[in-house]
Structures are given as structure tokens and as C-alpha cells.
mmCIF file of C-alpha atoms and ligand atoms in Angstrom:
data_model
loop_
_atom_site.group_PDB
_atom_site.id
_atom_site.type_symbol
_atom_site.label_atom_id
_atom_site.label_comp_id
_atom_site.label_asym_id
_atom_site.label_seq_id
_atom_site.Cartn_x
_atom_site.Cartn_y
_atom_site.Cartn_z
ATOM 1 C CA UNK A 1359 111.455 24.605 147.058
ATOM 2 C CA UNK A 1360 113.754 21.529 148.319
ATOM 3 C CA UNK A 1361 115.192 21.861 151.891
ATOM 4 C CA UNK A 1362 117.856 24.398 151.792
ATOM 5 C CA UNK A 1363 121.456 23.487 152.500
ATOM 6 C CA UNK A 1364 123.253 25.469 154.838
ATOM 7 C CA UNK A 1365 125.414 28.252 152.323
ATOM 8 C CA UNK A 1366 129.293 28.509 153.207
ATOM 9 C CA UNK A 1367 130.077 32.073 154.107
ATOM 10 C CA UNK A 1368 134.149 32.436 153.103
ATOM 11 C CA UNK A 1369 134.631 29.044 151.589
ATOM 12 C CA UNK A 1370 135.242 30.041 147.426
ATOM 13 C CA UNK A 1371 132.935 29.375 144.598
ATOM 14 C CA UNK A 1372 133.852 27.561 141.781
ATOM 15 C CA UNK A 1373 134.641 29.718 138.925
ATOM 16 C CA UNK A 1374 133.551 28.892 135.196
ATOM 17 C CA UNK A 1375 134.043 29.866 131.907
ATOM 18 C CA UNK A 1376 132.012 27.766 129.173
ATOM 19 C CA UNK A 1377 128.690 26.605 128.958
ATOM 20 C CA UNK A 1378 129.970 23.114 129.151
ATOM 21 C CA UNK A 1379 131.546 23.441 132.489
ATOM 22 C CA UNK A 1380 128.468 25.239 134.094
ATOM 23 C CA UNK A 1381 126.446 21.757 133.110
ATOM 24 C CA UNK A 1382 128.150 19.158 134.210
ATOM 25 C CA UNK A 1383 128.494 21.697 137.868
ATOM 26 C CA UNK A 1384 124.555 22.148 137.514
ATOM 27 C CA UNK A 1385 124.044 17.950 136.947
ATOM 28 C CA UNK A 1386 126.143 17.852 140.082
ATOM 29 C CA UNK A 1387 123.547 19.801 141.594
ATOM 30 C CA UNK A 1388 120.785 18.182 140.135
ATOM 31 C CA UNK A 1389 122.070 14.523 141.116
ATOM 32 C CA UNK A 1390 121.901 15.392 144.547
ATOM 33 C CA UNK A 1391 118.500 16.651 144.380
ATOM 34 C CA UNK A 1392 119.220 19.964 144.827
ATOM 35 C CA UNK A 1393 117.234 22.795 143.612
ATOM 36 C CA UNK A 1394 119.086 26.179 141.666
ATOM 37 C CA UNK A 1395 119.461 29.806 142.251
ATOM 38 C CA UNK A 1396 120.640 32.557 139.546
ATOM 39 C CA UNK A 1397 121.552 36.106 139.880
ATOM 40 C CA UNK A 1398 122.783 37.671 136.796
ATOM 41 C CA UNK A 1399 124.598 40.856 136.976
ATOM 42 C CA UNK A 1400 127.636 42.730 135.189
ATOM 43 C CA UNK A 1401 129.520 42.487 138.287
ATOM 44 C CA UNK A 1402 131.194 45.185 139.837
ATOM 45 C CA UNK A 1403 129.261 44.005 142.819
ATOM 46 C CA UNK A 1404 128.002 46.336 145.675
ATOM 47 C CA UNK A 1405 125.582 45.323 148.375
ATOM 48 C CA UNK A 1406 122.767 45.331 145.693
ATOM 49 C CA UNK A 1407 123.805 42.442 144.150
ATOM 50 C CA UNK A 1408 124.879 40.596 147.688
ATOM 51 C CA UNK A 1409 121.359 41.307 148.881
ATOM 52 C CA UNK A 1410 119.618 39.101 145.720
ATOM 53 C CA UNK A 1411 122.604 36.664 146.296
ATOM 54 C CA UNK A 1412 121.349 35.954 149.322
ATOM 55 C CA UNK A 1413 117.563 36.203 148.352
ATOM 56 C CA UNK A 1414 118.341 33.824 146.163
ATOM 57 C CA UNK A 1415 120.289 30.841 149.061
ATOM 58 C CA UNK A 1416 116.327 31.374 150.903
ATOM 59 C CA UNK A 1417 114.582 30.080 147.962
ATOM 60 C CA UNK A 1418 117.156 27.689 146.652
ATOM 61 C CA UNK A 1419 119.427 25.192 147.779
ATOM 62 C CA UNK A 1420 121.967 26.113 145.026
ATOM 63 C CA UNK A 1421 123.071 29.524 143.713
ATOM 64 C CA UNK A 1422 125.228 30.040 140.740
ATOM 65 C CA UNK A 1423 126.119 35.041 140.263
ATOM 66 C CA UNK A 1424 126.902 34.963 136.483
ATOM 67 C CA UNK A 1425 129.402 37.726 135.539
ATOM 68 C CA UNK A 1426 129.026 38.872 132.312
ATOM 69 C CA UNK A 1427 129.223 42.652 130.597
ATOM 70 C CA UNK A 1428 126.688 42.142 127.807
ATOM 71 C CA UNK A 1429 127.569 44.144 124.506
ATOM 72 C CA UNK A 1430 124.384 44.016 123.302
ATOM 73 C CA UNK A 1431 122.514 45.974 125.948
ATOM 74 C CA UNK A 1432 125.229 48.748 125.364
ATOM 75 C CA UNK A 1433 125.111 51.336 122.420
ATOM 76 C CA UNK A 1434 128.131 52.028 120.747
ATOM 77 C CA UNK A 1435 127.905 55.180 122.126
ATOM 78 C CA UNK A 1436 127.401 53.477 125.631
ATOM 79 C CA UNK A 1437 129.698 52.961 128.169
ATOM 80 C CA UNK A 1438 130.437 49.914 127.797
ATOM 81 C CA UNK A 1439 134.238 49.495 127.897
ATOM 82 C CA UNK A 1440 134.678 52.081 130.415
ATOM 83 C CA UNK A 1441 131.833 49.726 132.615
ATOM 84 C CA UNK A 1442 133.634 48.729 135.839
ATOM 85 C CA UNK A 1443 135.602 45.218 135.720
ATOM 86 C CA UNK A 1444 136.350 44.716 139.047
ATOM 87 C CA UNK A 1445 136.356 40.272 138.593
ATOM 88 C CA UNK A 1446 138.703 39.287 141.594
ATOM 89 C CA UNK A 1447 136.879 41.593 144.377
ATOM 90 C CA UNK A 1448 133.360 40.924 143.410
ATOM 91 C CA UNK A 1449 134.862 36.644 143.766
ATOM 92 C CA UNK A 1450 135.573 37.837 146.820
ATOM 93 C CA UNK A 1451 132.069 39.537 148.106
ATOM 94 C CA UNK A 1452 130.700 36.098 146.759
ATOM 95 C CA UNK A 1453 132.665 33.815 148.692
ATOM 96 C CA UNK A 1454 131.401 36.073 151.746
ATOM 97 C CA UNK A 1455 128.105 35.820 150.426
ATOM 98 C CA UNK A 1456 128.629 32.447 150.255
ATOM 99 C CA UNK A 1457 127.705 31.726 146.561
ATOM 100 C CA UNK A 1458 128.134 28.255 144.812
ATOM 101 C CA UNK A 1459 129.135 28.822 141.480
ATOM 102 C CA UNK A 1460 130.359 31.475 139.222
ATOM 103 C CA UNK A 1461 129.739 31.768 135.702
ATOM 104 C CA UNK A 1462 131.915 34.189 133.907
ATOM 105 C CA UNK A 1463 131.814 33.424 130.116
ATOM 106 C CA UNK A 1464 133.817 35.486 128.042
ATOM 107 C CA UNK A 1465 132.193 37.098 124.925
ATOM 108 C CA UNK A 1466 132.246 34.068 122.116
ATOM 109 C CA UNK A 1467 131.091 31.819 124.338
ATOM 110 C CA UNK A 1468 127.951 34.027 124.774
ATOM 111 C CA UNK A 1469 128.008 35.713 120.820
ATOM 112 C CA UNK A 1470 130.163 33.056 118.785
ATOM 113 C CA UNK A 1471 130.700 34.384 115.238
ATOM 114 C CA UNK A 1472 127.713 34.313 113.194
ATOM 115 C CA UNK A 1473 125.554 34.334 116.434
ATOM 116 C CA UNK A 1474 122.558 35.430 114.718
ATOM 117 C CA UNK A 1475 119.466 35.147 116.981
ATOM 118 C CA UNK A 1476 117.084 37.569 118.590
ATOM 119 C CA UNK A 1477 114.753 37.687 121.005
ATOM 120 C CA UNK A 1478 111.546 40.546 120.179
ATOM 121 C CA UNK A 1479 109.645 41.967 123.313
ATOM 122 C CA UNK A 1480 106.831 44.305 123.320
ATOM 123 C CA UNK A 1481 104.341 45.068 125.778
ATOM 124 C CA UNK A 1482 106.220 46.288 128.826
ATOM 125 C CA UNK A 1483 109.328 46.581 127.060
ATOM 126 C CA UNK A 1484 107.956 49.691 125.202
ATOM 127 C CA UNK A 1485 108.237 53.156 126.379
ATOM 128 C CA UNK A 1486 110.471 54.386 129.305
ATOM 129 C CA UNK A 1487 114.106 53.130 128.901
ATOM 130 C CA UNK A 1488 113.571 51.915 125.198
ATOM 131 C CA UNK A 1489 112.342 55.073 124.432
ATOM 132 C CA UNK A 1490 116.210 56.934 124.929
ATOM 133 C CA UNK A 1491 117.774 52.889 124.953
ATOM 134 C CA UNK A 1492 116.483 51.405 121.902
ATOM 135 C CA UNK A 1493 118.892 48.668 121.809
ATOM 136 C CA UNK A 1494 118.522 47.800 125.379
ATOM 137 C CA UNK A 1495 115.641 45.764 125.766
ATOM 138 C CA UNK A 1496 116.660 43.574 122.988
ATOM 139 C CA UNK A 1497 120.414 42.947 123.954
ATOM 140 C CA UNK A 1498 119.079 42.137 128.334
ATOM 141 C CA UNK A 1499 116.169 39.455 126.256
ATOM 142 C CA UNK A 1500 118.735 37.862 124.149
ATOM 143 C CA UNK A 1501 121.614 37.666 127.503
ATOM 144 C CA UNK A 1502 119.118 36.838 129.979
ATOM 145 C CA UNK A 1503 117.532 33.760 127.679
ATOM 146 C CA UNK A 1504 120.285 32.456 127.114
ATOM 147 C CA UNK A 1505 121.527 32.437 130.692
ATOM 148 C CA UNK A 1506 118.509 31.118 131.697
ATOM 149 C CA UNK A 1507 118.532 28.303 129.180
ATOM 150 C CA UNK A 1508 121.795 27.269 130.136
ATOM 151 C CA UNK A 1509 121.594 27.464 134.108
ATOM 152 C CA UNK A 1510 118.417 25.878 133.850
ATOM 153 C CA UNK A 1511 118.006 27.580 137.426
ATOM 154 C CA UNK A 1512 115.050 26.613 139.592
ATOM 155 C CA UNK A 1513 114.194 30.399 140.599
ATOM 156 C CA UNK A 1514 116.516 33.827 139.368
ATOM 157 C CA UNK A 1515 116.090 37.049 141.817
ATOM 158 C CA UNK A 1516 115.829 39.663 139.261
ATOM 159 C CA UNK A 1517 116.136 43.857 141.137
ATOM 160 C CA UNK A 1518 113.656 46.348 141.195
ATOM 161 C CA UNK A 1519 115.870 48.912 140.563
ATOM 162 C CA UNK A 1520 115.959 47.890 137.064
ATOM 163 C CA UNK A 1521 112.690 47.610 137.685
ATOM 164 C CA UNK A 1522 110.996 47.713 133.666
ATOM 165 C CA UNK A 1523 114.302 45.467 132.917
ATOM 166 C CA UNK A 1524 112.000 42.977 135.839
ATOM 167 C CA UNK A 1525 109.448 43.093 134.207
ATOM 168 C CA UNK A 1526 110.382 42.623 130.698
ATOM 169 C CA UNK A 1527 112.683 39.365 132.250
ATOM 170 C CA UNK A 1528 108.630 38.326 134.063
ATOM 171 C CA UNK A 1529 106.909 38.549 130.775
ATOM 172 C CA UNK A 1530 109.811 37.246 128.630
ATOM 173 C CA UNK A 1531 109.859 34.345 130.882
ATOM 174 C CA UNK A 1532 105.914 33.376 130.779
ATOM 175 C CA UNK A 1533 106.057 34.252 127.031
ATOM 176 C CA UNK A 1534 108.752 31.266 126.046
ATOM 177 C CA UNK A 1535 107.030 28.680 129.393
ATOM 178 C CA UNK A 1536 110.772 29.106 130.346
ATOM 179 C CA UNK A 1537 111.393 26.731 133.300
ATOM 180 C CA UNK A 1538 111.895 29.592 136.016
ATOM 181 C CA UNK A 1539 110.648 31.667 139.024
ATOM 182 C CA UNK A 1540 111.184 34.803 138.295
ATOM 183 C CA UNK A 1541 111.659 36.585 141.427
ATOM 184 C CA UNK A 1542 111.561 40.692 142.508
ATOM 185 C CA UNK A 1543 114.149 41.695 144.781
ATOM 186 C CA UNK A 1544 114.247 45.315 147.037
ATOM 187 C CA UNK A 1545 116.240 47.773 146.161
ATOM 188 C CA UNK A 1546 119.609 48.448 148.001
ATOM 189 C CA UNK A 1547 120.316 51.872 149.075
ATOM 190 C CA UNK A 1548 122.452 54.191 150.388
ATOM 191 C CA UNK A 1549 121.255 55.971 153.800
ATOM 192 C CA UNK A 1550 121.143 58.648 151.899
ATOM 193 C CA UNK A 1551 118.234 57.090 149.187
ATOM 194 C CA UNK A 1552 120.323 56.374 146.632
ATOM 195 C CA UNK A 1553 120.289 53.508 144.561
ATOM 196 C CA UNK A 1554 123.472 52.007 144.837
ATOM 197 C CA UNK A 1555 124.435 50.903 141.768
ATOM 198 C CA UNK A 1556 127.836 50.126 139.685
ATOM 199 C CA UNK A 1557 127.761 52.945 138.058
ATOM 200 C CA UNK A 1558 127.682 55.606 141.327
ATOM 201 C CA UNK A 1559 131.320 54.813 140.832
ATOM 202 C CA UNK A 1560 130.861 57.639 137.858
ATOM 203 C CA UNK A 1561 129.957 59.855 139.838
ATOM 204 C CA UNK A 1562 132.384 62.937 141.369
ATOM 205 C CA UNK A 1563 131.892 63.883 145.469
ATOM 206 C CA UNK A 1564 130.189 66.853 144.083
ATOM 207 C CA UNK A 1565 127.891 64.813 141.409
ATOM 208 C CA UNK A 1566 127.593 62.172 145.041
ATOM 209 C CA UNK A 1567 125.755 65.427 146.952
ATOM 210 C CA UNK A 1568 123.602 65.830 144.550
ATOM 211 C CA UNK A 1569 122.360 62.459 142.944
ATOM 212 C CA UNK A 1570 119.605 61.692 146.035
ATOM 213 C CA UNK A 1571 117.471 64.352 145.038
ATOM 214 C CA UNK A 1572 116.262 61.255 142.404
ATOM 215 C CA UNK A 1573 114.840 59.475 145.478
ATOM 216 C CA UNK A 1574 113.461 62.594 147.510
ATOM 217 C CA UNK A 1575 111.510 63.402 144.506
ATOM 218 C CA UNK A 1576 110.129 60.300 143.587
ATOM 219 C CA UNK A 1577 109.703 59.991 147.318
ATOM 220 C CA UNK A 1578 107.697 62.940 147.906
ATOM 221 C CA UNK A 1579 105.612 62.275 144.691
ATOM 222 C CA UNK A 1580 104.641 58.716 146.193
ATOM 223 C CA UNK A 1581 103.151 60.194 149.034
ATOM 224 C CA UNK A 1582 101.356 63.061 147.405
ATOM 225 C CA UNK A 1583 99.493 60.465 145.056
ATOM 226 C CA UNK A 1584 98.492 58.011 148.178
ATOM 227 C CA UNK A 1585 96.970 61.269 149.752
ATOM 228 C CA UNK A 1586 95.143 61.864 146.428
ATOM 229 C CA UNK A 1587 97.552 63.650 144.209
ATOM 230 C CA UNK A 1588 97.166 62.866 139.777
ATOM 231 C CA UNK A 1589 100.090 60.555 139.185
ATOM 232 C CA UNK A 1590 101.239 62.559 136.214
ATOM 233 C CA UNK A 1591 100.931 65.638 137.636
ATOM 234 C CA UNK A 1592 103.212 64.184 140.799
ATOM 235 C CA UNK A 1593 105.635 62.621 138.011
ATOM 236 C CA UNK A 1594 105.449 66.302 136.313
ATOM 237 C CA UNK A 1595 106.313 67.852 139.787
ATOM 238 C CA UNK A 1596 109.403 64.945 140.185
ATOM 239 C CA UNK A 1597 110.892 66.099 136.823
ATOM 240 C CA UNK A 1598 110.772 69.656 137.677
ATOM 241 C CA UNK A 1599 112.818 69.345 141.053
ATOM 242 C CA UNK A 1600 114.913 66.494 139.660
ATOM 243 C CA UNK A 1601 115.966 69.695 136.529
ATOM 244 C CA UNK A 1602 116.200 72.052 139.305
ATOM 245 C CA UNK A 1603 119.240 70.095 140.805
ATOM 246 C CA UNK A 1604 121.301 69.843 137.416
ATOM 247 C CA UNK A 1605 120.607 66.761 136.176
ATOM 248 C CA UNK A 1606 118.951 66.201 132.567
ATOM 249 C CA UNK A 1607 115.598 64.074 133.031
ATOM 250 C CA UNK A 1608 115.518 61.089 130.410
ATOM 251 C CA UNK A 1609 111.428 61.003 131.996
ATOM 252 C CA UNK A 1610 110.021 61.123 134.931
ATOM 253 C CA UNK A 1611 106.308 58.842 134.872
ATOM 254 C CA UNK A 1612 103.792 57.495 136.427
ATOM 255 C CA UNK A 1613 102.727 54.099 134.784
ATOM 256 C CA UNK A 1614 101.358 51.000 135.285
ATOM 257 C CA UNK A 1615 102.792 48.859 137.908
ATOM 258 C CA UNK A 1616 102.858 45.510 136.311
ATOM 259 C CA UNK A 1617 102.464 46.318 132.653
ATOM 260 C CA UNK A 1618 103.928 49.801 132.246
ATOM 261 C CA UNK A 1619 101.317 51.413 130.128
ATOM 262 C CA UNK A 1620 100.289 54.842 130.850
ATOM 263 C CA UNK A 1621 97.363 55.317 133.788
ATOM 264 C CA UNK A 1622 93.931 54.698 132.183
ATOM 265 C CA UNK A 1623 91.998 54.564 135.913
ATOM 266 C CA UNK A 1624 92.086 55.840 139.361
ATOM 267 C CA UNK A 1625 93.100 52.655 141.068
ATOM 268 C CA UNK A 1626 95.378 51.016 138.939
ATOM 269 C CA UNK A 1627 98.545 50.199 140.575
ATOM 270 C CA UNK A 1628 101.414 53.065 140.114
ATOM 271 C CA UNK A 1629 104.835 53.306 139.843
ATOM 272 C CA UNK A 1630 106.960 55.781 139.185
ATOM 273 C CA UNK A 1631 110.278 55.572 137.673
ATOM 274 C CA UNK A 1632 112.811 58.221 136.475
ATOM 275 C CA UNK A 1633 116.173 58.723 134.111
ATOM 276 C CA UNK A 1634 118.222 61.701 134.629
ATOM 277 C CA UNK A 1635 121.955 62.069 133.618
ATOM 278 C CA UNK A 1636 124.333 63.174 136.284
ATOM 279 C CA UNK A 1637 126.940 65.175 134.499
ATOM 280 C CA UNK A 1638 128.667 61.926 132.358
ATOM 281 C CA UNK A 1639 126.295 59.605 133.862
ATOM 282 C CA UNK A 1640 122.687 58.089 133.482
ATOM 283 C CA UNK A 1641 121.094 56.474 136.985
ATOM 284 C CA UNK A 1642 117.541 55.038 136.762
ATOM 285 C CA UNK A 1643 115.382 54.669 139.934
ATOM 286 C CA UNK A 1644 112.018 53.761 140.596
ATOM 287 C CA UNK A 1645 109.605 53.273 143.694
ATOM 288 C CA UNK A 1646 106.111 51.784 143.483
ATOM 289 C CA UNK A 1647 103.028 53.777 145.064
HETATM 290 P P1 LIG L 1443 123.710 44.958 137.152
HETATM 291 O O1 LIG L 1443 125.182 43.897 137.110
HETATM 292 O O2 LIG L 1443 123.545 45.962 137.183
HETATM 293 O O3 LIG L 1443 123.276 44.359 135.807
HETATM 294 O O4 LIG L 1443 122.615 43.588 138.085
HETATM 295 C C1 LIG L 1443 122.217 42.950 138.445
HETATM 296 C C2 LIG L 1443 121.284 42.768 139.602
HETATM 297 O O5 LIG L 1443 121.331 43.475 140.581
HETATM 298 C C3 LIG L 1443 119.489 43.361 139.021
HETATM 299 O O6 LIG L 1443 119.016 42.298 138.993
HETATM 300 C C4 LIG L 1443 120.239 44.914 139.341
HETATM 301 O O7 LIG L 1443 118.277 44.781 138.896
HETATM 302 C C5 LIG L 1443 119.738 43.972 139.972
HETATM 303 N N1 LIG L 1443 120.328 44.846 141.416
HETATM 304 C C6 LIG L 1443 121.064 46.282 141.030
HETATM 305 N N2 LIG L 1443 121.012 47.482 141.916
HETATM 306 C C7 LIG L 1443 120.888 46.877 142.515
HETATM 307 C C8 LIG L 1443 119.885 47.415 144.295
HETATM 308 N N3 LIG L 1443 120.477 48.348 144.230
HETATM 309 N N4 LIG L 1443 119.456 46.722 144.425
HETATM 310 C C9 LIG L 1443 118.463 45.670 144.343
HETATM 311 N N5 LIG L 1443 119.489 45.215 143.399
HETATM 312 C C10 LIG L 1443 119.926 45.744 141.995
#
């Protein structure tokens, strides 16, 4: 990558809301010979997002963060309308982090009347989240493809927190020859193991004390697998632990860490993935073995 600019912490990022403004700002960077890193988000930013911004700063000269609560990845019965929107606080955090450019398009900018294009992905998009949120990856794919084409970033950082999403986006970028490098960012956790998530703020204080059981159960399963346990059996045990804590489990699964296919041989890389409801909040997490 090109020479790295020192990110200027505290300096307000430039904020743009249309593709034309975005492209004009990016063209200025390009004219100066600068490379561009990108972190797509739905806002309600926390330290997990900020860690991705910092990581992007080590990979590119300039960093753009998008804030867009993407309606196409929510089903009608999901939390689109109550999803937290904290734009001013988000911009403050991005200023502190030294983010250069915030891209916050409106719904009509992303999906003007008559929008008619879709992207369908098989492989890593099959199963897991898709069994419970069948609309989800088509929504993610179209918005991420658009954002990558709009920003024309050299590198985009996606959190391992949404591990299946990371694999799906990586697959899509490869299949469509998108000229961008997709880089994973490690999951940032609370001290008790709960993965940071914009949705954690939905949890009641009591639910918040229960929530770390997902990470604890996955960690126990990963240790057991490393010690020789059968991955599917360890995942079943983790599922039982999470259910005993009072969560309604959507899935706990041991999968091939790259393809997310069910495991077929003992020497495949393993990823443990889980999704469960705690009251009205759906939590997801995953861990490498
Ligand atoms: P979201 O705003 O939830 O769509 O997430 C935007 C990006 O931040 C995605 O790439 C997520 O995987 C990533 N992300 C969310 N939570 C975390 C976390 N706790 N640690 C690292 N990355 C995260």
C-alpha cells in the first residue's frame, strides 16, 4: 500500500450523502496519490466498529466509513424501525478515531424508485443465518456491492463478529472480480466475553448478565474440539448450555471455517457459530478453533 498519512484524531471528518459527493471526495484523494480503506456500518457505533477503522488506517492512506441502515437486509417483522440511530455520536467517535470521510446516503440514494437489481449468492450464504433470515444475504450482498462500487476502495474491513457475512462478502468480491481486498477484523468483546453489538443496547440489565453465556459456551466447545472432541458433539453441548441459560437457540454449529459447509473430514479448519434469542434480542457470535 501507499505511504501512510497520520490520521488526525479529533478532526471532524467530511460528511457526504450522495454518490456524486462521495466520488468527488474520493477523486481528490486519488489525485493526491492516496489509497482508500473502507468500513461499512449501520451506525450506532461502538468500539468494535472503531477497531475496524483503526485497522483500515493501517492498510490505507484515507478511510471512509459508511453509515446506512440497510432496509433490504431486514424482514418486515425485524427491527429496522427500532434499530438505533445515533448519527451525531457516531460522527464524534469517528472524529476521535481520525476517520477522513463519512458517507451517509439516504434510502432514496441507495434504492431510488424502480430499483430492480439483485445478487444471489450460494456457497457460504447457505444455511446458518439464511435458515432463519432468508432475505438477509441478498440484502447484504446488494448493499455491499453498491457501497464497494461507489467508494472504489482499495481495501474494505469486515468484522469477524458477522463471520458468515464476512465469508459471503469475500466470496462475492472474488466471484464478481471486485477490485477490492476484503480484510477480516477480529471481534471486540466486553470484559466478560460478550461481543460488542449495536443490538446489545436492547438488553435489559438482567439479560445483559446472561448474554456472555454464548461466548463462554463456544469457548468451552472450542477447547474441547482442540482436545479431540467431535466438533458436532461439542456444538450440541454448547447449544444445550445456551438453552439452559434461558435463550432460544436458532443454531449452534461447527462448520468449515472457509466454506461454512458442514464438516466432512477431521483435518478441516473449524469455526463455531451461534445465534440465539435473549428475550426480544437476537445475538450472534462465533469463534475459531
Ligand atoms: P454493523 O454496523 O453491525 O452492520 O457492523 C458493521 C461492521 O462492524 C461489520 O463488518 C461488523 O462485522 C463489524 N462489527 C460489528 N460488531 C463488531 C465487533 N464486536 N468487533 C469487530 N467488528 C464488529
